[in-house]
Amino acid sequence: MALIVQKFGGTSVGSIERIRKVAQIVRETWESGHRLVVVVSAMSGETDRLLRLAYELSAEPHEREMDMLLSSGERVTSALLAIVLNEMKIPAQSMTGRQVGIKTDSVHTKARIASISSERLTETLQKGIIPIVAGFQGISAEENVTTLGRGGSDTTAVALAVAVKADRCDIYTDVLGVYTADPNLVPSARKLDQISYEEMLEMASLGAKVLQTRSVEFAMKYKMPVRVRSTFSTDPGTLVTEEEKRMEHIVVSGITLDKNQAKITVQDVPDKPGLAARLFETISSQSIVVDMIVQNVGQDGLTDISYTVPRSDARKAERLAAQIASEIGAGEIKIKEDIVKISIIGVGMRSHSGVAARMFSTLAREGINILMISTSEIKISCLIDEKYSELSVRALHEEFQPETRGTLHEG
Ligand code: ADP
Ligand code: ASP
Ligand code: MG
């Protein structure tokens, strides 16, 4: 008998029919003798609908009120699922983030979990009742409702799995598992049977939204096995787990595309020590995350500095750059928003050389210009024009796919 956390995403609870289907899965797990905690997302499209309502009333709604509003979607599905389970004579009780003791910091709309007091959840389990938890939400020290950022129900699920010491966490979604690239973008993408925490973390943070980055961080830190699988199939899905020796044969495990990118260039920065530090200190003090940075070779004592920020922060970042530029006597600010970041990820890159060259020549063959590059031990990212989004993912998938084929199922 295992203790399992099951999380069902938006599409999986997208209609009354689908909520019934989810109830069947919960019933089967329960009837086979396992104990379980269920976490649900809002019905698909609901969080976006609530966002639109708020923006109809205000261009900059207070973030505290946004959290109150957005957290309601998950409460609806948790109650509906509990209602149908009770109808099936299965003891279940809906619970909010606060009721399951999820305490967060006070950064509204992108709060981070600070601690979980799981006594009530444990008591509920001991009574033989299945807790149906509203995902994506918690409570701040000031007792305000907070939400965990888009896709945050994944993080609720993994964090609760860690808190109740579950045997594993199953993430039920609308695809069969984690693929070599977004299967909705690359029809030839292949499902991975297994992926390491490290690679999954890179894939999530570089744009694969199948798991929220924070949920993978929790899983990796506490070594919680996570299985990504489909609500609509019995396929075993993808196991996210510790790296195995055999995984090193696979050079590239995944290709991701991140569209939340903007590039800012500060022209004619005086080539003197301390100016770059001043620019980036100001940006980070405003909680804007700078990703890639390139400084051109200086000419006549002047240099250009380009960097990328999330597109959602682009306007704010542009304002800050203009302010610093005038203080330090730099030139014009240029901003480019029609760009994307394409990345290839794989632990096998540690032991295989020449992967970067293959990536660059594949892009060159398609006539795709690289604007910026960044690398780590297990990933290479290139910034390119947005119009090449699909072409680049497909071309790189074609180039590297043979490496995954055949070695993937090695024993
Ligand atoms: P849920 O509502 O269940 O949380 P999401 O929409 O958040 O589902 O995440 C699932 C989606 O992630 C898939 O429909 C797919 O389009 C997208 N996705 C992006 N990259 C990948 C990948 N490498 N493998 C699987 N799915 C991916
Ligand atoms: N409903 C939230 C969202 O759409 C959280 C989630 O689904 O995980 O982002
Ligand atoms: Mg999701």
CSV table of C-alpha atoms in Angstrom, one decimal, residues 32 62 98 116 138 144 198 233 325 337 344 391:
chain,number,residue,atom,x,y,z
A,32,SER,CA,-6.6,-0.9,-5.1
A,62,HIS,CA,-3.8,45.2,-7.2
A,98,ARG,CA,-4.7,27.5,3.7
A,116,ILE,CA,3.8,23.4,5.1
A,138,GLY,CA,-1.3,29.4,-0.2
A,144,ASN,CA,-3.6,37.0,2.7
A,198,GLU,CA,18.6,18.1,-13.7
A,233,SER,CA,-4.5,7.0,-21.5
A,325,ALA,CA,21.9,55.6,-19.8
A,337,GLU,CA,10.6,41.8,-28.6
A,344,ILE,CA,19.0,21.9,-26.5
A,391,LEU,CA,11.5,25.9,-38.0
